[in-house]
CSV table of C-alpha atoms in Angstrom, one decimal:
chain,number,residue,atom,x,y,z
A,1,MET,CA,-26.0,3.8,7.8
A,2,LYS,CA,-26.8,7.2,5.9
A,3,LEU,CA,-23.8,9.2,6.2
A,4,LEU,CA,-21.9,6.0,4.2
A,5,GLU,CA,-24.1,5.9,1.7
A,6,GLU,CA,-24.5,9.1,0.9
A,7,ARG,CA,-20.4,9.2,0.6
A,8,ILE,CA,-20.7,6.1,-2.0
A,9,ALA,CA,-23.1,7.8,-3.7
A,10,LYS,CA,-21.2,11.1,-3.9
A,11,ASP,CA,-17.8,9.6,-4.1
A,12,GLY,CA,-18.3,6.0,-5.4
A,13,LYS,CA,-17.8,5.0,-9.2
A,14,VAL,CA,-19.5,2.3,-10.9
A,15,LEU,CA,-18.0,0.0,-13.3
A,16,GLY,CA,-20.2,-1.7,-15.2
A,17,ASN,CA,-23.0,-4.0,-13.5
A,18,GLU,CA,-20.5,-5.4,-11.1
A,19,ILE,CA,-17.6,-2.9,-9.8
A,20,LEU,CA,-17.9,-0.3,-7.3
A,21,LYS,CA,-14.9,1.6,-6.7
A,22,VAL,CA,-14.6,3.0,-3.3
A,23,ASP,CA,-11.2,3.6,-2.9
A,24,SER,CA,-11.1,7.0,-2.7
A,25,PHE,CA,-12.1,7.1,1.0
A,26,LEU,CA,-12.4,3.6,2.0
A,27,ASN,CA,-9.8,0.8,0.5
A,28,HIS,CA,-7.0,3.0,-1.4
A,29,GLN,CA,-7.3,6.5,0.5
A,30,ILE,CA,-8.5,6.6,3.8
A,31,ASP,CA,-10.8,9.6,5.5
A,32,PRO,CA,-10.3,9.1,8.9
A,33,SER,CA,-13.9,10.8,10.0
A,34,MET,CA,-15.4,8.2,7.7
A,35,MET,CA,-13.2,5.2,9.2
A,36,LYS,CA,-14.0,6.9,12.7
A,37,ALA,CA,-18.0,7.2,12.1
A,38,MET,CA,-18.1,3.3,10.8
A,39,GLY,CA,-15.8,2.1,13.9
A,40,LYS,CA,-18.3,4.1,16.3
A,41,GLU,CA,-21.2,2.3,14.6
A,42,PHE,CA,-19.7,-1.0,14.5
A,43,ALA,CA,-19.1,-0.6,18.6
A,44,LYS,CA,-23.1,0.6,18.8
A,45,LEU,CA,-24.4,-2.7,16.6
A,46,PHE,CA,-22.3,-5.1,18.3
A,47,ALA,CA,-22.2,-4.1,21.6
A,48,GLU,CA,-24.6,-6.5,23.3
A,49,ASP,CA,-22.5,-9.4,21.5
A,50,GLY,CA,-20.0,-9.9,23.9
A,51,ILE,CA,-17.4,-9.6,21.7
A,52,THR,CA,-14.0,-10.4,23.1
A,53,ARG,CA,-11.7,-9.8,19.8
A,54,ILE,CA,-12.1,-8.4,16.3
A,55,LEU,CA,-10.4,-10.3,13.3
A,56,THR,CA,-10.6,-8.9,9.9
A,57,ILE,CA,-8.2,-10.0,6.7
A,58,GLU,CA,-5.1,-7.5,5.0
A,59,ALA,CA,-5.1,-5.3,3.5
A,60,SER,CA,-8.4,-3.3,3.1
A,61,GLY,CA,-9.9,-4.5,5.9
A,62,ILE,CA,-7.2,-3.6,8.8
A,63,ALA,CA,-8.0,0.3,8.6
A,64,VAL,CA,-11.8,0.0,9.6
A,65,ALA,CA,-11.1,-3.0,11.9
A,66,MET,CA,-8.1,-0.5,13.8
A,67,MET,CA,-11.2,1.9,14.4
A,68,THR,CA,-13.8,-0.4,15.7
A,69,ALA,CA,-11.1,-1.9,17.9
A,70,LEU,CA,-10.0,1.4,18.9
A,71,GLU,CA,-13.7,2.1,19.7
A,72,MET,CA,-14.4,-1.2,21.5
A,73,ASN,CA,-11.1,-1.4,23.1
A,74,LEU,CA,-10.6,-4.7,22.1
A,75,PRO,CA,-7.8,-6.2,20.5
A,76,MET,CA,-7.4,-6.8,16.6
A,77,VAL,CA,-5.8,-9.3,14.8
A,78,PHE,CA,-5.8,-9.4,11.1
A,79,ALA,CA,-5.3,-12.4,8.8
A,80,LYS,CA,-2.4,-12.5,6.5
A,81,LYS,CA,-2.5,-13.8,2.9
A,82,SER,CA,-0.2,-16.5,1.0
A,83,LYS,CA,0.3,-18.0,-2.1
A,84,SER,CA,2.2,-20.5,-0.6
A,85,ARG,CA,0.5,-23.4,1.1
A,86,ASN,CA,3.9,-24.4,3.0
A,87,ILE,CA,2.3,-23.4,6.2
A,88,GLY,CA,3.6,-23.8,9.4
A,89,ASP,CA,2.1,-25.7,12.1
A,90,ASP,CA,2.0,-22.7,14.7
A,91,VAL,CA,-0.8,-21.3,12.2
A,92,PHE,CA,-4.8,-21.8,11.5
A,93,SER,CA,-5.2,-21.6,7.7
A,94,ALA,CA,-8.0,-21.6,5.4
A,95,PRO,CA,-8.2,-21.4,1.5
A,96,VAL,CA,-10.0,-18.7,0.2
A,97,HIS,CA,-11.4,-18.2,-3.5
A,98,SER,CA,-10.7,-14.3,-5.0
A,99,PHE,CA,-13.5,-14.1,-7.7
A,100,THR,CA,-11.6,-10.5,-8.3
A,101,TYR,CA,-8.4,-11.9,-9.9
A,102,ASP,CA,-9.6,-15.1,-10.4
A,103,ARG,CA,-7.4,-17.2,-8.3
A,104,ASP,CA,-7.1,-19.0,-4.7
A,105,TYR,CA,-4.6,-17.7,-1.4
A,106,ILE,CA,-4.2,-19.0,1.8
A,107,ILE,CA,-5.0,-17.0,4.9
A,108,THR,CA,-3.2,-17.7,8.3
A,109,VAL,CA,-3.7,-16.3,11.6
A,110,SER,CA,-0.8,-17.2,14.4
A,111,ARG,CA,-2.4,-19.9,17.2
A,112,ASP,CA,-1.5,-17.2,19.7
A,113,TYR,CA,-4.4,-14.7,18.6
A,114,LEU,CA,-7.1,-17.0,18.6
A,115,SER,CA,-8.5,-19.6,20.9
A,116,GLU,CA,-11.6,-21.0,22.5
A,117,ASN,CA,-12.3,-18.6,25.1
A,118,ASP,CA,-12.8,-15.6,22.0
A,119,ARG,CA,-16.3,-14.3,21.3
A,120,VAL,CA,-15.1,-12.9,17.6
A,121,LEU,CA,-16.5,-9.8,15.6
A,122,LEU,CA,-15.5,-10.3,11.8
A,123,ILE,CA,-14.8,-6.9,10.1
A,124,ASP,CA,-14.4,-6.4,6.3
A,125,ASP,CA,-14.6,-3.8,4.0
A,126,PHE,CA,-16.8,-5.3,1.5
A,127,LEU,CA,-19.0,-8.7,1.0
A,128,ALA,CA,-19.9,-10.2,-2.2
A,129,ASN,CA,-19.7,-13.6,-2.7
A,130,GLY,CA,-18.6,-14.0,1.0
A,131,GLU,CA,-15.5,-16.2,0.2
A,132,ALA,CA,-13.2,-14.0,2.7
A,133,LEU,CA,-16.1,-14.2,5.1
A,134,ARG,CA,-15.9,-17.7,5.2
A,135,GLY,CA,-12.2,-18.6,4.9
A,136,LEU,CA,-12.1,-16.2,8.8
A,137,ILE,CA,-15.2,-18.5,9.7
A,138,SER,CA,-13.0,-21.5,9.1
A,139,LEU,CA,-10.0,-19.8,11.3
A,140,CYS,CA,-12.4,-19.2,14.0
A,141,SER,CA,-13.7,-23.1,13.9
A,142,GLN,CA,-10.3,-24.5,13.8
A,143,ALA,CA,-9.5,-21.8,16.7
A,144,GLY,CA,-12.7,-23.4,18.6
A,145,ALA,CA,-13.6,-19.4,18.9
A,146,THR,CA,-17.6,-18.6,18.8
A,147,ILE,CA,-18.3,-15.9,16.2
A,148,GLY,CA,-20.1,-12.7,17.6
A,149,GLY,CA,-20.8,-10.8,14.7
A,150,ILE,CA,-20.0,-9.7,10.9
A,151,GLY,CA,-19.8,-6.5,10.3
A,152,ILE,CA,-19.2,-4.9,6.8
A,153,CYS,CA,-18.7,-1.6,5.4
A,154,VAL,CA,-20.3,-2.1,1.8
A,155,GLU,CA,-22.6,-5.2,0.8
A,156,LYS,CA,-23.3,-6.0,-2.8
A,157,GLY,CA,-26.4,-7.3,-2.1
A,158,PHE,CA,-27.1,-8.4,-5.7
A,159,GLN,CA,-24.3,-10.9,-5.1
A,160,ARG,CA,-24.8,-15.0,-3.2
A,161,GLY,CA,-22.4,-13.8,0.1
A,162,GLY,CA,-24.8,-11.7,2.3
A,163,LYS,CA,-27.8,-14.2,1.8
A,164,GLN,CA,-25.7,-17.0,2.3
A,165,ILE,CA,-24.0,-15.9,5.6
A,166,ARG,CA,-27.2,-14.6,7.1
A,167,GLU,CA,-29.0,-17.8,6.5
A,168,MET,CA,-26.0,-19.6,8.6
A,169,GLY,CA,-27.5,-18.0,11.4
A,170,TYR,CA,-24.6,-15.1,11.9
A,171,HIS,CA,-25.6,-11.4,13.8
A,172,VAL,CA,-24.3,-9.9,10.2
A,173,GLU,CA,-24.6,-5.5,10.0
A,174,SER,CA,-23.8,-4.2,6.6
A,175,LEU,CA,-23.4,-0.3,6.5
A,176,ALA,CA,-24.5,-0.1,3.2
A,177,ILE,CA,-26.4,-2.9,0.8
A,178,VAL,CA,-26.4,-1.6,-2.9
A,179,ASP,CA,-29.2,-4.1,-4.3
A,180,ALA,CA,-28.4,-2.4,-7.8
A,181,MET,CA,-26.4,-0.1,-9.4
A,182,ASP,CA,-25.4,1.3,-13.0
A,183,GLU,CA,-23.8,4.1,-14.6
A,184,ASN,CA,-27.2,6.0,-13.6
A,185,GLY,CA,-26.9,5.6,-9.9
A,186,ILE,CA,-27.2,3.2,-6.8
A,187,THR,CA,-29.9,1.5,-5.1
A,188,PHE,CA,-29.3,1.0,-1.6
A,189,ARG,CA,-31.5,-1.5,0.1
A,190,GLU,CA,-33.7,0.3,3.5
A,191,GLN,CA,-32.5,-1.0,6.5
B,1,MET,CA,9.2,6.7,23.5
B,2,LYS,CA,9.7,5.2,26.6
B,3,LEU,CA,5.6,3.5,26.4
B,4,LEU,CA,7.3,1.6,22.7
B,5,GLU,CA,10.1,0.3,24.2
B,6,GLU,CA,8.8,-0.6,27.1
B,7,ARG,CA,6.4,-3.0,25.6
B,8,ILE,CA,8.8,-4.1,22.9
B,9,ALA,CA,11.0,-5.0,25.9
B,10,LYS,CA,8.2,-7.3,27.6
B,11,ASP,CA,6.5,-8.6,24.9
B,12,GLY,CA,9.1,-8.5,21.8
B,13,LYS,CA,10.6,-12.2,20.8
B,14,VAL,CA,14.2,-12.1,19.5
B,15,LEU,CA,14.7,-14.7,17.2
B,16,GLY,CA,18.6,-14.9,16.5
B,17,ASN,CA,20.6,-11.2,16.2
B,18,GLU,CA,18.3,-10.3,13.2
B,19,ILE,CA,14.9,-10.8,13.4
B,20,LEU,CA,12.2,-8.9,16.2
B,21,LYS,CA,9.2,-10.2,16.4
B,22,VAL,CA,6.7,-7.6,17.9
B,23,ASP,CA,3.1,-9.5,16.3
B,24,SER,CA,1.4,-9.6,19.6
B,25,PHE,CA,1.0,-5.8,19.6
B,26,LEU,CA,2.0,-4.1,16.5
B,27,ASN,CA,2.0,-6.2,13.3
B,28,HIS,CA,-0.1,-9.0,13.5
B,29,GLN,CA,-2.4,-8.5,16.5
B,30,ILE,CA,-3.0,-4.9,17.6
B,31,ASP,CA,-3.3,-3.1,20.6
B,32,PRO,CA,-5.2,-0.2,19.8
B,33,SER,CA,-4.0,1.9,23.0
B,34,MET,CA,-0.5,1.2,22.0
B,35,MET,CA,-1.5,2.2,18.5
B,36,LYS,CA,-3.4,5.3,19.9
B,37,ALA,CA,-0.1,6.3,21.5
B,38,MET,CA,1.6,5.8,18.4
B,39,GLY,CA,-0.3,8.1,16.8
B,40,LYS,CA,-0.4,10.9,18.9
B,41,GLU,CA,3.3,11.0,19.2
B,42,PHE,CA,4.0,11.0,15.5
B,43,ALA,CA,1.1,13.5,14.9
B,44,LYS,CA,3.2,16.1,18.1
B,45,LEU,CA,6.7,15.2,16.5
B,46,PHE,CA,5.4,16.5,12.8
B,47,ALA,CA,3.2,18.5,13.5
B,48,GLU,CA,5.6,21.6,12.1
B,49,ASP,CA,6.2,20.0,9.4
B,50,GLY,CA,3.3,21.3,7.2
B,51,ILE,CA,1.6,17.8,6.1
B,52,THR,CA,-0.9,17.5,4.0
B,53,ARG,CA,-1.6,13.7,3.5
B,54,ILE,CA,0.2,10.6,5.0
B,55,LEU,CA,1.7,7.3,2.7
B,56,THR,CA,2.5,3.9,4.0
B,57,ILE,CA,2.3,0.4,2.6
B,58,GLU,CA,-0.1,-2.3,2.9
B,59,ALA,CA,-0.2,-4.3,5.6
B,60,SER,CA,1.2,-3.8,8.4
B,61,GLY,CA,1.6,-0.1,8.3
B,62,ILE,CA,-2.4,0.5,7.4
B,63,ALA,CA,-2.8,0.5,11.4
B,64,VAL,CA,-0.5,3.0,12.8
B,65,ALA,CA,-0.4,5.1,9.5
B,66,MET,CA,-4.6,5.4,10.5
B,67,MET,CA,-3.9,6.2,13.9
B,68,THR,CA,-1.9,8.8,12.6
B,69,ALA,CA,-4.3,10.0,9.7
B,70,LEU,CA,-6.6,10.3,12.4
B,71,GLU,CA,-4.7,12.3,15.3
B,72,MET,CA,-3.6,15.1,12.8
B,73,ASN,CA,-7.5,14.7,10.7
B,74,LEU,CA,-5.5,14.0,7.3
B,75,PRO,CA,-6.0,11.7,4.4
B,76,MET,CA,-4.0,8.5,4.6
B,77,VAL,CA,-3.0,6.4,1.6
B,78,PHE,CA,-1.4,2.7,1.4
B,79,ALA,CA,0.7,1.7,-1.5
B,80,LYS,CA,-0.4,-1.4,-2.4
B,81,LYS,CA,2.2,-4.6,-3.1
B,82,SER,CA,1.9,-6.5,-6.3
B,83,LYS,CA,4.0,-8.7,-7.7
B,84,SER,CA,2.8,-8.1,-11.6
B,85,ARG,CA,5.2,-5.9,-13.9
B,86,ASN,CA,2.2,-5.4,-15.7
B,87,ILE,CA,0.9,-2.4,-13.6
B,88,GLY,CA,-1.6,0.0,-15.6
B,89,ASP,CA,-0.4,3.5,-16.3
B,90,ASP,CA,-3.3,4.8,-13.7
B,91,VAL,CA,-0.3,4.4,-11.0
B,92,PHE,CA,2.7,5.7,-9.7
B,93,SER,CA,5.0,2.0,-9.1
B,94,ALA,CA,8.5,1.4,-8.2
B,95,PRO,CA,10.4,-1.9,-7.5
B,96,VAL,CA,11.0,-3.2,-3.8
B,97,HIS,CA,12.8,-5.6,-2.6
B,98,SER,CA,12.4,-7.5,0.6
B,99,PHE,CA,15.5,-9.2,2.5
B,100,THR,CA,13.0,-10.9,4.6
B,101,TYR,CA,11.6,-12.7,1.9
B,102,ASP,CA,14.3,-12.6,-0.7
B,103,ARG,CA,12.3,-11.6,-3.7
B,104,ASP,CA,11.2,-8.1,-5.5
B,105,TYR,CA,7.5,-6.7,-5.5
B,106,ILE,CA,6.1,-3.6,-6.7
B,107,ILE,CA,4.5,-1.1,-5.1
B,108,THR,CA,1.6,1.1,-6.5
B,109,VAL,CA,-0.7,4.5,-6.0
B,110,SER,CA,-2.8,5.9,-7.9
B,111,ARG,CA,-2.3,8.9,-9.5
B,112,ASP,CA,-5.7,10.4,-8.0
B,113,TYR,CA,-3.9,10.6,-4.5
B,114,LEU,CA,-0.6,11.6,-5.1
B,115,SER,CA,0.4,15.3,-6.4
B,116,GLU,CA,2.4,17.7,-6.6
B,117,ASN,CA,0.7,20.0,-3.9
B,118,ASP,CA,1.3,17.1,-1.3
B,119,ARG,CA,3.6,17.4,1.4
B,120,VAL,CA,3.9,13.6,2.9
B,121,LEU,CA,4.3,11.8,6.0
B,122,LEU,CA,5.5,8.6,5.3
B,123,ILE,CA,4.7,5.8,8.1
B,124,ASP,CA,6.0,2.4,8.5
B,125,ASP,CA,5.6,-0.1,11.3
B,126,PHE,CA,9.6,-1.1,10.5
B,127,LEU,CA,13.3,0.4,9.2
B,128,ALA,CA,15.8,-2.1,8.7
B,129,ASN,CA,17.4,-1.6,4.9
B,130,GLY,CA,15.3,1.3,4.0
B,131,GLU,CA,13.9,-0.7,1.0
B,132,ALA,CA,10.3,-0.3,1.5
B,133,LEU,CA,10.6,3.5,2.2
B,134,ARG,CA,12.9,3.7,-1.1
B,135,GLY,CA,9.9,2.8,-2.7
B,136,LEU,CA,7.6,4.8,-1.1
B,137,ILE,CA,10.3,8.2,-1.5
B,138,SER,CA,10.2,7.0,-5.3
B,139,LEU,CA,6.3,7.4,-5.3
B,140,CYS,CA,6.4,11.0,-3.8
B,141,SER,CA,9.4,12.0,-6.4
B,142,GLN,CA,7.4,10.2,-9.5
B,143,ALA,CA,4.2,12.7,-8.3
B,144,GLY,CA,6.5,15.9,-7.6
B,145,ALA,CA,5.1,15.4,-3.9
B,146,THR,CA,7.4,16.7,-1.2
B,147,ILE,CA,8.2,14.7,1.5
B,148,GLY,CA,7.7,16.5,5.0
B,149,GLY,CA,8.8,13.4,7.4
B,150,ILE,CA,8.9,10.1,8.0
B,151,GLY,CA,7.9,7.8,11.2
B,152,ILE,CA,8.8,4.9,12.0
B,153,CYS,CA,7.5,2.3,14.7
B,154,VAL,CA,10.4,0.3,15.5
B,155,GLU,CA,13.9,1.1,13.4
B,156,LYS,CA,17.0,-1.8,13.6
B,157,GLY,CA,19.5,0.7,14.5
B,158,PHE,CA,22.4,-2.2,13.7
B,159,GLN,CA,21.1,-2.3,10.0
B,160,ARG,CA,21.9,0.2,7.0
B,161,GLY,CA,18.6,1.9,6.5
B,162,GLY,CA,18.2,4.5,9.1
B,163,LYS,CA,22.0,5.7,8.7
B,164,GLN,CA,21.4,6.2,4.7
B,165,ILE,CA,17.8,7.6,4.9
B,166,ARG,CA,18.9,10.3,7.7
B,167,GLU,CA,21.9,10.9,5.7
B,168,MET,CA,19.5,12.2,2.4
B,169,GLY,CA,18.0,15.0,4.5
B,170,TYR,CA,14.9,13.7,5.5
B,171,HIS,CA,13.3,14.5,9.2
B,172,VAL,CA,13.2,10.9,10.2
B,173,GLU,CA,11.4,10.2,13.4
B,174,SER,CA,11.5,6.6,14.7
B,175,LEU,CA,9.7,6.1,18.0
B,176,ALA,CA,12.1,3.1,19.2
B,177,ILE,CA,15.7,2.2,17.9
B,178,VAL,CA,17.3,-0.9,18.6
B,179,ASP,CA,21.1,-0.9,18.8
B,180,ALA,CA,21.7,-4.2,19.8
B,181,MET,CA,19.4,-7.6,20.6
B,182,ASP,CA,20.3,-11.0,21.7
B,183,GLU,CA,18.6,-13.6,24.1
B,184,ASN,CA,19.6,-11.8,26.6
B,185,GLY,CA,17.7,-8.6,25.8
B,186,ILE,CA,17.4,-5.7,23.7
B,187,THR,CA,19.6,-2.2,23.8
B,188,PHE,CA,17.5,0.8,23.0
B,189,ARG,CA,19.3,3.9,21.3
B,190,GLU,CA,18.9,6.8,23.6
B,191,GLN,CA,17.1,9.5,21.7
């Protein structure tokens, strides 16, 4: 998505070879026009996938999932993060490892909002090692829901998550894939 | 806001005399049409307040703040929650006490996204004791920003926060104010 690539090139901050900060428009401060454009793009990319529900993970997935839900006129659910393993039996839960913070947490979704009748579109702001996505996939699997697609704003193509998740056979769409980056610039994958 | 009151009466779950669960449409599963209606209402209610920026707090404030930002065409920023007191000096930070979980946490906003040039609209999904709002007010105060208004989806009018925050002189608008509730029903304040 050209608009997003141009915005990342203009406003993204590269720290070392691994950290890309886009908190001026994507995951701390939010630019509503950029979010709207991304929601429209996901709605177009997944229009033929029979989606019934959108699932994301708090906190930075919520804004773009909200805009996608608005464009597709579908309910959106956000999985909650918890540090406690003391989880009630009214939820589906899955462990997720965060490489950024080097810690584990548990994500949960109420059993009321995910079922075997759902065909789910997973949405998240970033895809790096794919840990959060694997947690969301596990929640869907526990619910008996099928996954109709996976939509990512920014994929770090030099990390393993995107390749692994695509090899699992899912319809994955990343609006921008960063193949390399350093202080001199960012190389996006041709799509 | 009639539409919200009707939805709370229909889908809200009252547990005891204090807990009102609206997680089927507001803060776990999200109904995009309800969120859009609330965003439009806030945009109308605060149209004359000279707002330059919207500030909320992760995670359950993000969806409605996103929709308000979209309607007002203004940047939105969400404060992040942290349990660590080891916070960098590139952020404003404030302590918040959660009565729900009986614990303290720190909220932070980058100094890049809040300044003395801002007239801020604070948005949150719930107002009970007002702890989260006081934290957001503190962040604005540290930045030298002025507060142009405070928009709340559901105020628990029988708890102290709404009264205290209004006594501080702010323009507060709650889309629904619950004055009493039990297993037999919910009483909304006439507005």
